[in-house]
PDB file of C-alpha atoms in Angstrom:
ATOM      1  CA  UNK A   1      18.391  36.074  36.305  1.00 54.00           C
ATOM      2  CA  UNK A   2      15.148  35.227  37.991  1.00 57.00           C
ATOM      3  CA  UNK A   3      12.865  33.814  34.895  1.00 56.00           C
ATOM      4  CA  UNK A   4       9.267  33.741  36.193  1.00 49.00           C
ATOM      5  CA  UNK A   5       6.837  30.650  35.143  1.00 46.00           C
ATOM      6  CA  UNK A   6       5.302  32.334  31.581  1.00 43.00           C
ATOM      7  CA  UNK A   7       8.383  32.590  30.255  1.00 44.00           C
ATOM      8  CA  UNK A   8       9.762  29.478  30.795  1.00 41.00           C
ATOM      9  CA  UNK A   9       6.038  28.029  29.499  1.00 39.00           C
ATOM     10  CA  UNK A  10       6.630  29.781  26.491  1.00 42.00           C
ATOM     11  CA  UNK A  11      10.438  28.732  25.990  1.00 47.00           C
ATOM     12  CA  UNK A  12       9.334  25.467  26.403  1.00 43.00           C
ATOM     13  CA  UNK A  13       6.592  26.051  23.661  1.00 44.00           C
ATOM     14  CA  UNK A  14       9.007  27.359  21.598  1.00 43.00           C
ATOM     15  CA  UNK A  15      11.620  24.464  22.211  1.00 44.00           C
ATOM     16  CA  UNK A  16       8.768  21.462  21.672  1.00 45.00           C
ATOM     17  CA  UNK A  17       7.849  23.268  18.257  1.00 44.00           C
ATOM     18  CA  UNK A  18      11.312  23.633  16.996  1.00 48.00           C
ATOM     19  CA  UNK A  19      11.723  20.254  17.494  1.00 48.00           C
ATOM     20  CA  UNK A  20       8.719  18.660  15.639  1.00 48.00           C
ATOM     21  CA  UNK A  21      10.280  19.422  12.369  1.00 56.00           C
ATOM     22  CA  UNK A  22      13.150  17.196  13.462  1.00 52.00           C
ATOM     23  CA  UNK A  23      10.826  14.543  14.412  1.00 51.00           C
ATOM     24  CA  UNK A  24       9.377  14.599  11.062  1.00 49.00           C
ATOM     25  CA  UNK A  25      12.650  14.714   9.323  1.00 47.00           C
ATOM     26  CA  UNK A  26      14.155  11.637  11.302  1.00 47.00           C
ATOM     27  CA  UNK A  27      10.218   9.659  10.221  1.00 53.00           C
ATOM     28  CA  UNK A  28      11.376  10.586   6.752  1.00 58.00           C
ATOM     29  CA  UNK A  29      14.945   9.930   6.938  1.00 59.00           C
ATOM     30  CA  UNK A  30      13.578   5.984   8.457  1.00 61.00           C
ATOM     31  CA  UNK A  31      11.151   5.465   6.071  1.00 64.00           C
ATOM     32  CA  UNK A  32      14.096   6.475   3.153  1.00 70.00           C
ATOM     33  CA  UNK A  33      16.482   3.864   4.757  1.00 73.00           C
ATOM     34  CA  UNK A  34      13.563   1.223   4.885  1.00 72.00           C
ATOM     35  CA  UNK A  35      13.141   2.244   1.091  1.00 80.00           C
ATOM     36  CA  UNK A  36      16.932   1.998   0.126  1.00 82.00           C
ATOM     37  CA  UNK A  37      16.809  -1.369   2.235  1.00 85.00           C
ATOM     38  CA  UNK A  38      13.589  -2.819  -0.205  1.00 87.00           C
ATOM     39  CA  UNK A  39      14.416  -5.384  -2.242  1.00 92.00           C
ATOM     40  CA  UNK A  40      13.655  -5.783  -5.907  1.00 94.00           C
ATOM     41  CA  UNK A  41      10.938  -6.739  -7.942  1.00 96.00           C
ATOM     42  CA  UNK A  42      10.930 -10.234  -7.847  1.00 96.00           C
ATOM     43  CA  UNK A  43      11.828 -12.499 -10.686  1.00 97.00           C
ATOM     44  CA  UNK A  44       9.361 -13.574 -13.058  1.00 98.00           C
ATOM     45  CA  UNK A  45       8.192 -17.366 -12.497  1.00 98.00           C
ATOM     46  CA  UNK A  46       8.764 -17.350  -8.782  1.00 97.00           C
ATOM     47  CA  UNK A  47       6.164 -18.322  -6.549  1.00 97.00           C
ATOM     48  CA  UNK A  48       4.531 -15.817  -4.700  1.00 97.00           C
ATOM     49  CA  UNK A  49       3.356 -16.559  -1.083  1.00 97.00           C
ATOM     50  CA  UNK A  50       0.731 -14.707   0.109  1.00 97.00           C
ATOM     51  CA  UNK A  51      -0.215 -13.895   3.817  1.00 97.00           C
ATOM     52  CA  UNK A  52      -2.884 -13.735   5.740  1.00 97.00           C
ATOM     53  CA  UNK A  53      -3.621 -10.094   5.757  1.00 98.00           C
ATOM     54  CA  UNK A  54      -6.425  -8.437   8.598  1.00 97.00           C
ATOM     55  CA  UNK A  55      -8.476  -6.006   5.854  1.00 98.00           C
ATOM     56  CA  UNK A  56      -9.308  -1.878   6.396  1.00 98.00           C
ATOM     57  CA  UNK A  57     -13.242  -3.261   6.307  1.00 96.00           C
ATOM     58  CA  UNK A  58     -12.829  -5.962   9.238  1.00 96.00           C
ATOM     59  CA  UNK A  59     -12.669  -8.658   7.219  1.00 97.00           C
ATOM     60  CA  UNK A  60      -9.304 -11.087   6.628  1.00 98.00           C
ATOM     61  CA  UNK A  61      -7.866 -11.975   3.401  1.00 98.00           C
ATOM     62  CA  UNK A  62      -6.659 -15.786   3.484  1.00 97.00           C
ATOM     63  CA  UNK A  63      -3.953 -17.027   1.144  1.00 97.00           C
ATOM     64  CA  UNK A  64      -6.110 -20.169  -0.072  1.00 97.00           C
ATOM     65  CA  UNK A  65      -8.831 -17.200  -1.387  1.00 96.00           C
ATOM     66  CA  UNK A  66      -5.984 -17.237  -3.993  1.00 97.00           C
ATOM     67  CA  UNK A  67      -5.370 -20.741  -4.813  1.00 96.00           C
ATOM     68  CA  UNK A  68      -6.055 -21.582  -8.805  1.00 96.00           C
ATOM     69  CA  UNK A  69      -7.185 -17.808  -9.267  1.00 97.00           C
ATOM     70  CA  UNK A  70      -4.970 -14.893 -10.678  1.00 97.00           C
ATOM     71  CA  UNK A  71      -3.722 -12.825  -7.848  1.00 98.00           C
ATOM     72  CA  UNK A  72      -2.911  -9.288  -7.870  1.00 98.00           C
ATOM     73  CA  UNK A  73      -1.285  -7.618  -5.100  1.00 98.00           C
ATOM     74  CA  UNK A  74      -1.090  -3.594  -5.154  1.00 98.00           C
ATOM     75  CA  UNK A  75       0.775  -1.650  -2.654  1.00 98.00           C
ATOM     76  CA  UNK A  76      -0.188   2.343  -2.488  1.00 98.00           C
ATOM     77  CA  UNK A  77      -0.076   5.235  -0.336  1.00 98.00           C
ATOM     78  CA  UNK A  78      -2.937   8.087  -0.159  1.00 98.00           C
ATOM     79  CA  UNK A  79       0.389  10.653  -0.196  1.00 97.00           C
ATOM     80  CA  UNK A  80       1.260   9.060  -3.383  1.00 98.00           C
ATOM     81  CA  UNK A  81       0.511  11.244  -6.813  1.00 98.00           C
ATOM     82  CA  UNK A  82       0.809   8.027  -8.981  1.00 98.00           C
ATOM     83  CA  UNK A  83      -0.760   5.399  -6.812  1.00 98.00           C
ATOM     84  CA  UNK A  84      -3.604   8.409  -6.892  1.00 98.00           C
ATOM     85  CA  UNK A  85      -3.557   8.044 -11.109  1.00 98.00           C
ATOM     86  CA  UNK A  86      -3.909   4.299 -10.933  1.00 98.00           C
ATOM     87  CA  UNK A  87      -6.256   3.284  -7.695  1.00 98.00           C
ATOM     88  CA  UNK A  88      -9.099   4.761 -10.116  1.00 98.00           C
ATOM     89  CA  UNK A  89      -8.089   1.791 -12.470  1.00 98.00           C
ATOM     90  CA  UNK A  90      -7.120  -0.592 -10.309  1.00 98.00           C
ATOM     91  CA  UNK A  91     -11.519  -0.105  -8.926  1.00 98.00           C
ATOM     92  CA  UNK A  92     -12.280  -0.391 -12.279  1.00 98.00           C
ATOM     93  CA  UNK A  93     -10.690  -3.885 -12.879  1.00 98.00           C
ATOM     94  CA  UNK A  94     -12.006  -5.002  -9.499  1.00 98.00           C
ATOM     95  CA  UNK A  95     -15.814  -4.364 -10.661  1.00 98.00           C
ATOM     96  CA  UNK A  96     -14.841  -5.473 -13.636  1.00 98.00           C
ATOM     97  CA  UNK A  97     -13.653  -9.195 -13.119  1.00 98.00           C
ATOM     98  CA  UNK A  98     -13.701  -9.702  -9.181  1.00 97.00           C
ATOM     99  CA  UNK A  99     -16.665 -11.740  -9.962  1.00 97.00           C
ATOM    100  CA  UNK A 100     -14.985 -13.700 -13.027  1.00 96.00           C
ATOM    101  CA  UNK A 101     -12.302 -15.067 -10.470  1.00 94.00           C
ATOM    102  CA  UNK A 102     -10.283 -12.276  -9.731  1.00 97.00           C
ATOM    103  CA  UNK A 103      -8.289 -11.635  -6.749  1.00 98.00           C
ATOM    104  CA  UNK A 104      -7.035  -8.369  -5.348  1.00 98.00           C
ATOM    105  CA  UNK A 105      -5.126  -7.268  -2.876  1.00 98.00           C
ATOM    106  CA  UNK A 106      -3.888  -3.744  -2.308  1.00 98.00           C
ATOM    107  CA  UNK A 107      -1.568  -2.850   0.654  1.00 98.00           C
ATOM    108  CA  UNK A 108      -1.583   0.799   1.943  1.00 98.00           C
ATOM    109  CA  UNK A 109       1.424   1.607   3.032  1.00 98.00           C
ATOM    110  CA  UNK A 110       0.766   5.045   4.932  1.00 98.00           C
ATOM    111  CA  UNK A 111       1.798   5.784   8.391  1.00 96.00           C
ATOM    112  CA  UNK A 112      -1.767   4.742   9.912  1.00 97.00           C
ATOM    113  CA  UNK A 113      -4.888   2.500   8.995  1.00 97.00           C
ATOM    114  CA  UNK A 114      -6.868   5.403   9.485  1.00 97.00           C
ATOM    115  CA  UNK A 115      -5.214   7.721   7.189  1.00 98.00           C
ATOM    116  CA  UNK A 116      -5.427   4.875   4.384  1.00 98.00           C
ATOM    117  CA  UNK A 117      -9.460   3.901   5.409  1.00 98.00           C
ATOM    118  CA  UNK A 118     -10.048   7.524   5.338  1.00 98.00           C
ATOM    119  CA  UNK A 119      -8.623   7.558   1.639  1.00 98.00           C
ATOM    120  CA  UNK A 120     -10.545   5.007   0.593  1.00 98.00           C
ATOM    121  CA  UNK A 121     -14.085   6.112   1.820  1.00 98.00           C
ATOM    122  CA  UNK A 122     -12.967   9.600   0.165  1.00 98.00           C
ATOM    123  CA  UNK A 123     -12.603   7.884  -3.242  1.00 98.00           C
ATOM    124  CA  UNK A 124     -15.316   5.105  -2.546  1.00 98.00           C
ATOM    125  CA  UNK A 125     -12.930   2.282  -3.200  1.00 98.00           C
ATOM    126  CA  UNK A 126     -14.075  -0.829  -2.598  1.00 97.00           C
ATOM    127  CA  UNK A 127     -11.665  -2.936  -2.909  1.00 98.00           C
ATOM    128  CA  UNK A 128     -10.367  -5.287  -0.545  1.00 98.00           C
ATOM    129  CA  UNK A 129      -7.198  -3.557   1.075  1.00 98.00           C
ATOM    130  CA  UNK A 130      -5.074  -3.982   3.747  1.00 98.00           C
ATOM    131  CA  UNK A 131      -2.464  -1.863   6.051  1.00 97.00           C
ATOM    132  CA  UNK A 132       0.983  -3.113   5.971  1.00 97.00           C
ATOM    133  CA  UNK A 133       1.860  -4.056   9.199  1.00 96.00           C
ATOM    134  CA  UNK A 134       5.253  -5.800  10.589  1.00 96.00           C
ATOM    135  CA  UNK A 135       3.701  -9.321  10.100  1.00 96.00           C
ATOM    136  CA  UNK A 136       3.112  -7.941   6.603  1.00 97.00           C
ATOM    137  CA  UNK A 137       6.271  -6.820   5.450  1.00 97.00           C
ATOM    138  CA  UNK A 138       8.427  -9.767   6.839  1.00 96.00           C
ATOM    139  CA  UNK A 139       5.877 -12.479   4.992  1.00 97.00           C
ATOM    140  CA  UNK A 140       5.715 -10.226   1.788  1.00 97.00           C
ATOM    141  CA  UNK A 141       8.185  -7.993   1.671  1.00 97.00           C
ATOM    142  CA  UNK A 142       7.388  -4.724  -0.779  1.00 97.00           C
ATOM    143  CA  UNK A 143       9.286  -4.244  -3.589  1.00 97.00           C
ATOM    144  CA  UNK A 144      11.405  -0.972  -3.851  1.00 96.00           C
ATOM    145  CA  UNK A 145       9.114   1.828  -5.533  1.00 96.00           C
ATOM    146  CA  UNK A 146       5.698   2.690  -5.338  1.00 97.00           C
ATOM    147  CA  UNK A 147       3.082   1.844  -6.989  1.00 98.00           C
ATOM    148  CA  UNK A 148       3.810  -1.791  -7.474  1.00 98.00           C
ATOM    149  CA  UNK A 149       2.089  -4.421  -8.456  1.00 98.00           C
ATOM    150  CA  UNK A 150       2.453  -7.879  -8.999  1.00 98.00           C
ATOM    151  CA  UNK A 151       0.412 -10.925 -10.774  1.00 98.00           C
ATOM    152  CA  UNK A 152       0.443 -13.964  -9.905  1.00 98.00           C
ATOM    153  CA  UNK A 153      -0.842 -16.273 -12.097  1.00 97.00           C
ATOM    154  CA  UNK A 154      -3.319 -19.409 -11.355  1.00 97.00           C
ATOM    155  CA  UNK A 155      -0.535 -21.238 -10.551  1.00 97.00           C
ATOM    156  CA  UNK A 156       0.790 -19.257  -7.818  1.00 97.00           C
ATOM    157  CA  UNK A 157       3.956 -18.237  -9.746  1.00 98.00           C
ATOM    158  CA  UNK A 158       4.375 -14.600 -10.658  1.00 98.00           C
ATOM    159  CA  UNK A 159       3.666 -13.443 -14.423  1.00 98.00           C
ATOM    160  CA  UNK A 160       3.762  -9.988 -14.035  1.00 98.00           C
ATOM    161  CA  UNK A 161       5.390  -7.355 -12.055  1.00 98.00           C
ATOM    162  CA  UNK A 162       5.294  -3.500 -12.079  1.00 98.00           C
ATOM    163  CA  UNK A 163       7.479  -0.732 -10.437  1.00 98.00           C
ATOM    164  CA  UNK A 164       5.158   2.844 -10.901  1.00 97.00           C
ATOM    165  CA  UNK A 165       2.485   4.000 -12.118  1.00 98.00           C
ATOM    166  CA  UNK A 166       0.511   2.059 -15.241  1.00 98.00           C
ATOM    167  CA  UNK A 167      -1.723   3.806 -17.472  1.00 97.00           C
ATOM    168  CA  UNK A 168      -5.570   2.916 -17.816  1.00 98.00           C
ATOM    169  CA  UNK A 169      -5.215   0.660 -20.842  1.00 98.00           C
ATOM    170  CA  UNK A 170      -1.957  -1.098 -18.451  1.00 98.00           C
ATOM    171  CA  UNK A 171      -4.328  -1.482 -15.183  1.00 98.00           C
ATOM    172  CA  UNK A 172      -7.100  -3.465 -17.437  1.00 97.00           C
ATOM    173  CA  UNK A 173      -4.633  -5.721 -19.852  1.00 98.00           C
ATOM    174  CA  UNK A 174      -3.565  -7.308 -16.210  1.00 98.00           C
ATOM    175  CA  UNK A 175      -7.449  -8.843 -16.976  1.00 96.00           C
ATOM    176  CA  UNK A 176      -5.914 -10.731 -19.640  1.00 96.00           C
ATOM    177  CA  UNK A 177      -3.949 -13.352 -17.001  1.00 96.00           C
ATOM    178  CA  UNK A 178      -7.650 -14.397 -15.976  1.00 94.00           C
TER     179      UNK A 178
END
């Protein structure tokens, strides 16, 4: 059987297109296992470290921005339906009391930088998040589920923590830690 370049261009075609749905499925089938591997909100009244974290904008967050202030951390996804129902209120607090002596962080957790900077300039967020990176995960490890968020208080010990989506009047009683 004498097969003649075309076809074979094509077969190939077809072959490297049958196989991108795999590729996805094994990206999902990691990212699952890294999820069932996440451990668990962490306990009330532990101290939270916080990393240095290189921000979407260019700038860096620094741990000692946190020192004596309330501290909360956010991790999202633009894929994620409920992170997309609170980001709106998690903005709002941030105009609300960034200049009162808040401190945010939010970590996107999507595939790329760009996919989460692209988000953000979408939605006109403002503020201050970061891309969880390697670095990232090993010095603050994300909590199974998404959204989370966690507060840590003024003394660098957690006070709050959240697994999922909270509701507007939620997202603006975290104020109340200030």
């Amino acid at each position: 059987m004498r097969i003649d370049r075309r076809t074979l261009l094509l077969h190939t075609g077809a072959l490297a297109a049958a196989s991108l749905p795999l590729q996805a499925l094994a990206q999902d089938a990691s990212a699952a296992a890294a999820e069932a591997k996440a451990p668990p909100l962490p306990a009330l009244g532990t101290a939270l470290k916080l990393p240095q974290v290189s921000l979407l904008d260019g700038s860096v967050f620094r741990p000692e921005q946190a020192d004596g202030r309330l501290a909360i951390v956010y991790w999202w996804a633009s894929t994620c339906p409920f992170c997309a129902l609170q980001s709106p209120e998690m903005q709002k607090l941030w105009l609300a009391h960034k200049d009162k002596g808040l401190v945010l962080l939010t970590l996107s957790i999507d595939k790329k930088p760009q996919d989460a900077q692209a988000y953000l300039n979408k939605k006109g967020y403002t503020f201050p998040a970061g891309w969880v990176t390697p670095e990232v995960q090993r010095a603050l490890p994300k909590p199974r589920g998404l959204p989370i968020t966690l507060v840590r208080g003024k003394d660098g010990k957690l006070v709050q923590a959240e697994r999922g989506q909270m509701f507007a009047e939620d997202v603006e009683q975290l104020s109340r830690w200030l």
